[in-house]
């Protein structure tokens, strides 16, 4: 019996080793590669921190690998978040975004669409101030040239784009005719939705009413949106809605 075991063990170990290697190979091959684009650090002048964190948590739970990016530009302005007032200083979007990324972030100009299966934009006023000028110009805004180029490249490659809170206006501006949500119109829990939805519709896009815990999938354009803090909701509901968006993005990737 001992001689038989000695004869069989090397083969069994070899099979287990091969199976282990195959398992590692397939898990690596199947992991979705997602780019996350930040717009600074802080709700009033950058990326909304809770939204960015929720995106990363749900991507991790979904087994995705993540690379983070931000444009290397100055913020539109800097807000003192304690006082809620502008401060007389200048901050760089990439440097501020590095706070959220724990330093592991790259210049947006280095983002390669071919190296990623999907892209996601958290919200926060930075999306409307630094990635575009929606905060001051509404539907007549301009979109940062690098942001626009990245969005168009992902759409051309047929790769999904996820956006939450105010960032769906980027899609509305760049992709005429697309469908997005920023919440529910004419509902007091969504105080900023009606005006934003009206502007989105004026751009020739379609605003779809969705609750904070839901996401909307524009199948044609592969654009997935959720309203997040456009709704005056408990943070766990915002977290769940972002989870729905991330899950839908990964399904499309």
mmCIF file of C-alpha atoms in Angstrom:
data_model
loop_
_atom_site.group_PDB
_atom_site.id
_atom_site.type_symbol
_atom_site.label_atom_id
_atom_site.label_comp_id
_atom_site.label_asym_id
_atom_site.label_seq_id
_atom_site.Cartn_x
_atom_site.Cartn_y
_atom_site.Cartn_z
ATOM 1 C CA UNK A 1 0.000 0.000 0.000
ATOM 2 C CA UNK A 2 2.803 2.421 0.918
ATOM 3 C CA UNK A 3 4.529 1.816 -2.388
ATOM 4 C CA UNK A 4 1.269 2.436 -4.202
ATOM 5 C CA UNK A 5 0.798 5.737 -2.371
ATOM 6 C CA UNK A 6 4.372 6.739 -3.169
ATOM 7 C CA UNK A 7 3.678 5.962 -6.798
ATOM 8 C CA UNK A 8 0.419 7.928 -6.961
ATOM 9 C CA UNK A 9 1.201 10.968 -4.795
ATOM 10 C CA UNK A 10 3.411 12.861 -7.299
ATOM 11 C CA UNK A 11 0.696 12.544 -9.942
ATOM 12 C CA UNK A 12 -2.012 13.683 -7.520
ATOM 13 C CA UNK A 13 0.075 16.646 -6.452
ATOM 14 C CA UNK A 14 0.712 17.521 -10.062
ATOM 15 C CA UNK A 15 -3.012 17.460 -10.827
ATOM 16 C CA UNK A 16 -3.773 19.628 -7.814
ATOM 17 C CA UNK A 17 -1.054 22.056 -8.825
ATOM 18 C CA UNK A 18 -2.434 22.261 -12.357
ATOM 19 C CA UNK A 19 -5.970 22.744 -11.063
ATOM 20 C CA UNK A 20 -4.761 25.483 -8.750
ATOM 21 C CA UNK A 21 -2.928 27.230 -11.559
ATOM 22 C CA UNK A 22 -5.956 26.946 -13.829
ATOM 23 C CA UNK A 23 -8.195 28.351 -11.090
ATOM 24 C CA UNK A 24 -5.844 31.306 -10.612
ATOM 25 C CA UNK A 25 -5.620 31.822 -14.376
ATOM 26 C CA UNK A 26 -9.356 31.896 -14.934
ATOM 27 C CA UNK A 27 -10.055 34.119 -11.944
ATOM 28 C CA UNK A 28 -7.466 36.565 -13.244
ATOM 29 C CA UNK A 29 -8.780 36.379 -16.789
ATOM 30 C CA UNK A 30 -12.389 36.893 -15.708
ATOM 31 C CA UNK A 31 -11.740 39.847 -13.404
ATOM 32 C CA UNK A 32 -13.182 43.015 -14.905
ATOM 33 C CA UNK A 33 -10.736 45.886 -15.250
ATOM 34 C CA UNK A 34 -12.456 49.122 -14.286
ATOM 35 C CA UNK A 35 -11.197 52.695 -14.480
ATOM 36 C CA UNK A 36 -12.550 55.076 -11.833
ATOM 37 C CA UNK A 37 -12.274 58.793 -12.593
ATOM 38 C CA UNK A 38 -12.128 61.209 -9.667
ATOM 39 C CA UNK A 39 -12.604 64.978 -9.617
ATOM 40 C CA UNK A 40 -10.872 66.050 -6.421
ATOM 41 C CA UNK A 41 -11.635 65.309 -2.776
ATOM 42 C CA UNK A 42 -14.760 66.656 -1.078
ATOM 43 C CA UNK A 43 -18.407 67.011 -1.998
ATOM 44 C CA UNK A 44 -18.475 70.764 -2.665
ATOM 45 C CA UNK A 45 -15.409 71.063 -4.899
ATOM 46 C CA UNK A 46 -14.336 67.499 -5.757
ATOM 47 C CA UNK A 47 -15.540 63.907 -5.729
ATOM 48 C CA UNK A 48 -18.098 62.986 -3.068
ATOM 49 C CA UNK A 49 -16.066 60.838 -0.680
ATOM 50 C CA UNK A 50 -18.833 58.428 0.363
ATOM 51 C CA UNK A 51 -19.794 57.841 -3.264
ATOM 52 C CA UNK A 52 -16.202 57.192 -4.319
ATOM 53 C CA UNK A 53 -15.755 54.794 -1.406
ATOM 54 C CA UNK A 54 -19.011 52.986 -2.215
ATOM 55 C CA UNK A 55 -17.930 52.551 -5.836
ATOM 56 C CA UNK A 56 -14.632 51.014 -4.726
ATOM 57 C CA UNK A 57 -16.267 48.721 -2.153
ATOM 58 C CA UNK A 58 -18.802 47.369 -4.637
ATOM 59 C CA UNK A 59 -16.140 46.914 -7.332
ATOM 60 C CA UNK A 60 -14.038 44.973 -4.832
ATOM 61 C CA UNK A 61 -17.028 42.832 -3.901
ATOM 62 C CA UNK A 62 -17.629 42.197 -7.599
ATOM 63 C CA UNK A 63 -14.069 40.928 -8.039
ATOM 64 C CA UNK A 64 -12.997 43.784 -10.302
ATOM 65 C CA UNK A 65 -9.504 45.209 -10.558
ATOM 66 C CA UNK A 66 -9.424 49.004 -10.354
ATOM 67 C CA UNK A 67 -7.222 51.781 -11.659
ATOM 68 C CA UNK A 68 -7.953 55.353 -10.602
ATOM 69 C CA UNK A 69 -7.429 58.482 -12.664
ATOM 70 C CA UNK A 70 -7.990 62.236 -12.469
ATOM 71 C CA UNK A 71 -7.203 65.173 -14.751
ATOM 72 C CA UNK A 72 -4.040 67.084 -13.884
ATOM 73 C CA UNK A 73 -5.711 70.505 -13.725
ATOM 74 C CA UNK A 74 -6.546 73.136 -11.124
ATOM 75 C CA UNK A 75 -9.925 72.945 -9.422
ATOM 76 C CA UNK A 76 -12.494 75.546 -10.430
ATOM 77 C CA UNK A 77 -12.214 76.802 -6.852
ATOM 78 C CA UNK A 78 -11.665 75.502 -3.336
ATOM 79 C CA UNK A 79 -14.419 75.296 -0.720
ATOM 80 C CA UNK A 80 -13.860 75.383 3.026
ATOM 81 C CA UNK A 81 -16.121 72.460 3.907
ATOM 82 C CA UNK A 82 -16.453 73.558 7.529
ATOM 83 C CA UNK A 83 -17.715 77.043 6.675
ATOM 84 C CA UNK A 84 -19.263 76.211 3.303
ATOM 85 C CA UNK A 85 -17.454 79.152 1.751
ATOM 86 C CA UNK A 86 -14.838 79.548 -0.998
ATOM 87 C CA UNK A 87 -11.278 79.934 0.257
ATOM 88 C CA UNK A 88 -8.465 81.899 -1.326
ATOM 89 C CA UNK A 89 -6.243 79.053 -2.431
ATOM 90 C CA UNK A 90 -5.569 76.852 -5.441
ATOM 91 C CA UNK A 91 -5.638 73.080 -5.469
ATOM 92 C CA UNK A 92 -4.860 70.528 -8.152
ATOM 93 C CA UNK A 93 -7.522 67.940 -9.055
ATOM 94 C CA UNK A 94 -5.052 65.074 -9.479
ATOM 95 C CA UNK A 95 -3.260 65.838 -6.203
ATOM 96 C CA UNK A 96 -6.512 66.139 -4.259
ATOM 97 C CA UNK A 97 -7.898 62.953 -5.831
ATOM 98 C CA UNK A 98 -4.762 61.140 -4.655
ATOM 99 C CA UNK A 99 -6.096 61.558 -1.104
ATOM 100 C CA UNK A 100 -9.079 59.346 -1.984
ATOM 101 C CA UNK A 101 -6.945 56.910 -3.954
ATOM 102 C CA UNK A 102 -4.417 56.509 -1.121
ATOM 103 C CA UNK A 103 -1.830 57.819 -3.554
ATOM 104 C CA UNK A 104 -2.459 55.111 -6.149
ATOM 105 C CA UNK A 105 -3.708 57.277 -9.005
ATOM 106 C CA UNK A 106 -2.657 58.317 -12.489
ATOM 107 C CA UNK A 107 -3.054 61.316 -14.745
ATOM 108 C CA UNK A 108 -6.233 60.925 -16.814
ATOM 109 C CA UNK A 109 -4.175 61.478 -19.956
ATOM 110 C CA UNK A 110 -2.606 58.043 -19.360
ATOM 111 C CA UNK A 111 -5.904 56.148 -19.299
ATOM 112 C CA UNK A 112 -5.962 53.471 -22.008
ATOM 113 C CA UNK A 113 -9.419 52.283 -23.027
ATOM 114 C CA UNK A 114 -7.981 49.028 -24.332
ATOM 115 C CA UNK A 115 -6.644 48.213 -20.861
ATOM 116 C CA UNK A 116 -10.073 48.504 -19.227
ATOM 117 C CA UNK A 117 -13.470 46.855 -19.550
ATOM 118 C CA UNK A 118 -15.526 49.695 -18.041
ATOM 119 C CA UNK A 119 -15.299 53.157 -16.523
ATOM 120 C CA UNK A 120 -17.102 54.762 -13.574
ATOM 121 C CA UNK A 121 -17.457 58.388 -12.468
ATOM 122 C CA UNK A 122 -18.469 59.078 -8.844
ATOM 123 C CA UNK A 123 -20.421 62.270 -8.232
ATOM 124 C CA UNK A 124 -19.839 65.348 -6.126
ATOM 125 C CA UNK A 125 -19.710 68.952 -7.288
ATOM 126 C CA UNK A 126 -16.232 68.316 -8.684
ATOM 127 C CA UNK A 127 -17.861 66.409 -11.533
ATOM 128 C CA UNK A 128 -19.856 69.549 -12.379
ATOM 129 C CA UNK A 129 -17.041 72.013 -11.664
ATOM 130 C CA UNK A 130 -13.781 70.316 -12.631
ATOM 131 C CA UNK A 131 -14.771 67.659 -15.173
ATOM 132 C CA UNK A 132 -17.178 70.065 -16.864
ATOM 133 C CA UNK A 133 -18.685 73.500 -16.220
ATOM 134 C CA UNK A 134 -22.269 72.375 -15.562
ATOM 135 C CA UNK A 135 -22.259 74.016 -12.119
ATOM 136 C CA UNK A 136 -22.068 77.490 -13.674
ATOM 137 C CA UNK A 137 -23.387 76.985 -17.205
ATOM 138 C CA UNK A 138 -25.908 74.170 -16.954
ATOM 139 C CA UNK A 139 -26.800 72.558 -20.275
ATOM 140 C CA UNK A 140 -24.592 75.071 -22.101
ATOM 141 C CA UNK A 141 -21.503 73.790 -20.297
ATOM 142 C CA UNK A 142 -18.292 72.532 -21.809
ATOM 143 C CA UNK A 143 -16.719 69.198 -20.882
ATOM 144 C CA UNK A 144 -13.014 68.865 -20.124
ATOM 145 C CA UNK A 145 -11.381 67.675 -23.355
ATOM 146 C CA UNK A 146 -9.708 64.642 -21.759
ATOM 147 C CA UNK A 147 -12.932 63.600 -20.034
ATOM 148 C CA UNK A 148 -14.876 63.921 -23.269
ATOM 149 C CA UNK A 149 -12.273 61.946 -25.220
ATOM 150 C CA UNK A 150 -12.337 59.128 -22.643
ATOM 151 C CA UNK A 151 -16.134 58.951 -22.624
ATOM 152 C CA UNK A 152 -16.284 58.836 -26.409
ATOM 153 C CA UNK A 153 -13.561 56.195 -26.577
ATOM 154 C CA UNK A 154 -15.369 53.854 -24.176
ATOM 155 C CA UNK A 155 -18.600 54.270 -26.090
ATOM 156 C CA UNK A 156 -16.850 53.613 -29.416
ATOM 157 C CA UNK A 157 -15.390 50.395 -27.984
ATOM 158 C CA UNK A 158 -18.825 49.359 -26.693
ATOM 159 C CA UNK A 159 -17.638 49.353 -23.073
ATOM 160 C CA UNK A 160 -20.001 50.362 -20.237
ATOM 161 C CA UNK A 161 -19.916 53.722 -18.480
ATOM 162 C CA UNK A 162 -21.205 54.144 -14.926
ATOM 163 C CA UNK A 163 -22.099 57.519 -13.432
ATOM 164 C CA UNK A 164 -23.753 58.599 -10.195
ATOM 165 C CA UNK A 165 -25.183 61.709 -8.536
ATOM 166 C CA UNK A 166 -24.572 64.754 -10.794
ATOM 167 C CA UNK A 167 -22.024 63.024 -13.052
ATOM 168 C CA UNK A 168 -24.725 61.649 -15.431
ATOM 169 C CA UNK A 169 -24.815 65.162 -16.921
ATOM 170 C CA UNK A 170 -21.463 64.293 -18.513
ATOM 171 C CA UNK A 171 -23.173 61.572 -20.533
ATOM 172 C CA UNK A 172 -26.101 63.857 -21.331
ATOM 173 C CA UNK A 173 -23.714 66.440 -22.737
ATOM 174 C CA UNK A 174 -21.449 64.061 -24.658
ATOM 175 C CA UNK A 175 -24.022 61.494 -25.873
ATOM 176 C CA UNK A 176 -27.115 63.211 -27.302
ATOM 177 C CA UNK A 177 -30.148 60.942 -27.091
ATOM 178 C CA UNK A 178 -28.893 58.862 -24.171
ATOM 179 C CA UNK A 179 -30.985 57.875 -21.149
ATOM 180 C CA UNK A 180 -29.918 58.748 -17.597
ATOM 181 C CA UNK A 181 -31.346 59.219 -14.124
ATOM 182 C CA UNK A 182 -30.617 61.794 -11.457
ATOM 183 C CA UNK A 183 -33.529 60.725 -9.257
ATOM 184 C CA UNK A 184 -37.264 61.306 -9.181
ATOM 185 C CA UNK A 185 -38.763 64.544 -10.454
ATOM 186 C CA UNK A 186 -41.338 66.412 -8.352
ATOM 187 C CA UNK A 187 -40.443 64.597 -5.145
ATOM 188 C CA UNK A 188 -39.296 66.564 -2.105
ATOM 189 C CA UNK A 189 -36.712 63.896 -1.272
ATOM 190 C CA UNK A 190 -34.978 64.829 -4.559
ATOM 191 C CA UNK A 191 -34.716 68.643 -4.270
ATOM 192 C CA UNK A 192 -32.190 69.097 -7.094
ATOM 193 C CA UNK A 193 -33.566 66.588 -9.563
ATOM 194 C CA UNK A 194 -36.296 68.544 -11.365
ATOM 195 C CA UNK A 195 -34.099 71.344 -12.734
ATOM 196 C CA UNK A 196 -31.292 68.978 -13.681
ATOM 197 C CA UNK A 197 -33.716 66.566 -15.348
ATOM 198 C CA UNK A 198 -35.258 69.438 -17.324
ATOM 199 C CA UNK A 199 -31.833 70.480 -18.596
ATOM 200 C CA UNK A 200 -31.012 66.887 -19.520
ATOM 201 C CA UNK A 201 -34.222 66.646 -21.538
ATOM 202 C CA UNK A 202 -33.443 69.968 -23.235
ATOM 203 C CA UNK A 203 -30.177 68.442 -24.450
ATOM 204 C CA UNK A 204 -32.209 65.859 -26.358
ATOM 205 C CA UNK A 205 -31.659 63.109 -23.809
ATOM 206 C CA UNK A 206 -34.229 61.249 -21.746
ATOM 207 C CA UNK A 207 -34.402 61.531 -17.992
ATOM 208 C CA UNK A 208 -35.766 58.385 -16.322
ATOM 209 C CA UNK A 209 -37.244 58.539 -12.825
ATOM 210 C CA UNK A 210 -35.481 56.086 -10.511
ATOM 211 C CA UNK A 211 -35.339 55.919 -6.738
ATOM 212 C CA UNK A 212 -32.091 56.282 -4.807
ATOM 213 C CA UNK A 213 -31.704 52.518 -4.397
ATOM 214 C CA UNK A 214 -32.123 51.841 -8.126
ATOM 215 C CA UNK A 215 -30.035 52.309 -11.237
ATOM 216 C CA UNK A 216 -31.004 52.834 -14.860
ATOM 217 C CA UNK A 217 -29.384 51.011 -17.758
ATOM 218 C CA UNK A 218 -29.330 52.611 -21.195
ATOM 219 C CA UNK A 219 -28.753 49.399 -23.138
ATOM 220 C CA UNK A 220 -28.069 51.139 -26.456
ATOM 221 C CA UNK A 221 -25.307 53.382 -25.138
ATOM 222 C CA UNK A 222 -24.200 51.105 -22.265
ATOM 223 C CA UNK A 223 -24.602 53.995 -19.823
ATOM 224 C CA UNK A 224 -25.581 53.062 -16.258
ATOM 225 C CA UNK A 225 -26.662 55.779 -13.809
ATOM 226 C CA UNK A 226 -27.939 56.189 -10.258
ATOM 227 C CA UNK A 227 -28.861 59.345 -8.357
ATOM 228 C CA UNK A 228 -26.916 58.813 -5.086
ATOM 229 C CA UNK A 229 -26.838 62.061 -3.055
ATOM 230 C CA UNK A 230 -29.127 63.846 -5.487
ATOM 231 C CA UNK A 231 -31.593 62.289 -3.061
ATOM 232 C CA UNK A 232 -31.866 63.391 0.562
ATOM 233 C CA UNK A 233 -31.586 59.800 1.753
ATOM 234 C CA UNK A 234 -29.810 57.794 4.443
ATOM 235 C CA UNK A 235 -26.295 56.848 3.435
ATOM 236 C CA UNK A 236 -27.062 53.128 3.310
ATOM 237 C CA UNK A 237 -29.680 53.739 0.606
ATOM 238 C CA UNK A 238 -27.157 55.718 -1.418
ATOM 239 C CA UNK A 239 -24.686 52.869 -0.906
ATOM 240 C CA UNK A 240 -27.244 50.328 -2.180
ATOM 241 C CA UNK A 241 -28.038 52.397 -5.271
ATOM 242 C CA UNK A 242 -24.372 52.693 -6.154
ATOM 243 C CA UNK A 243 -24.112 48.942 -5.659
ATOM 244 C CA UNK A 244 -26.897 48.447 -8.182
ATOM 245 C CA UNK A 245 -25.081 50.703 -10.662
ATOM 246 C CA UNK A 246 -21.756 48.910 -10.200
ATOM 247 C CA UNK A 247 -23.403 45.505 -10.553
ATOM 248 C CA UNK A 248 -25.056 46.555 -13.815
ATOM 249 C CA UNK A 249 -21.775 47.960 -15.142
ATOM 250 C CA UNK A 250 -19.967 44.701 -14.417
ATOM 251 C CA UNK A 251 -22.743 42.718 -16.118
ATOM 252 C CA UNK A 252 -22.264 44.758 -19.279
ATOM 253 C CA UNK A 253 -18.463 44.604 -19.180
#
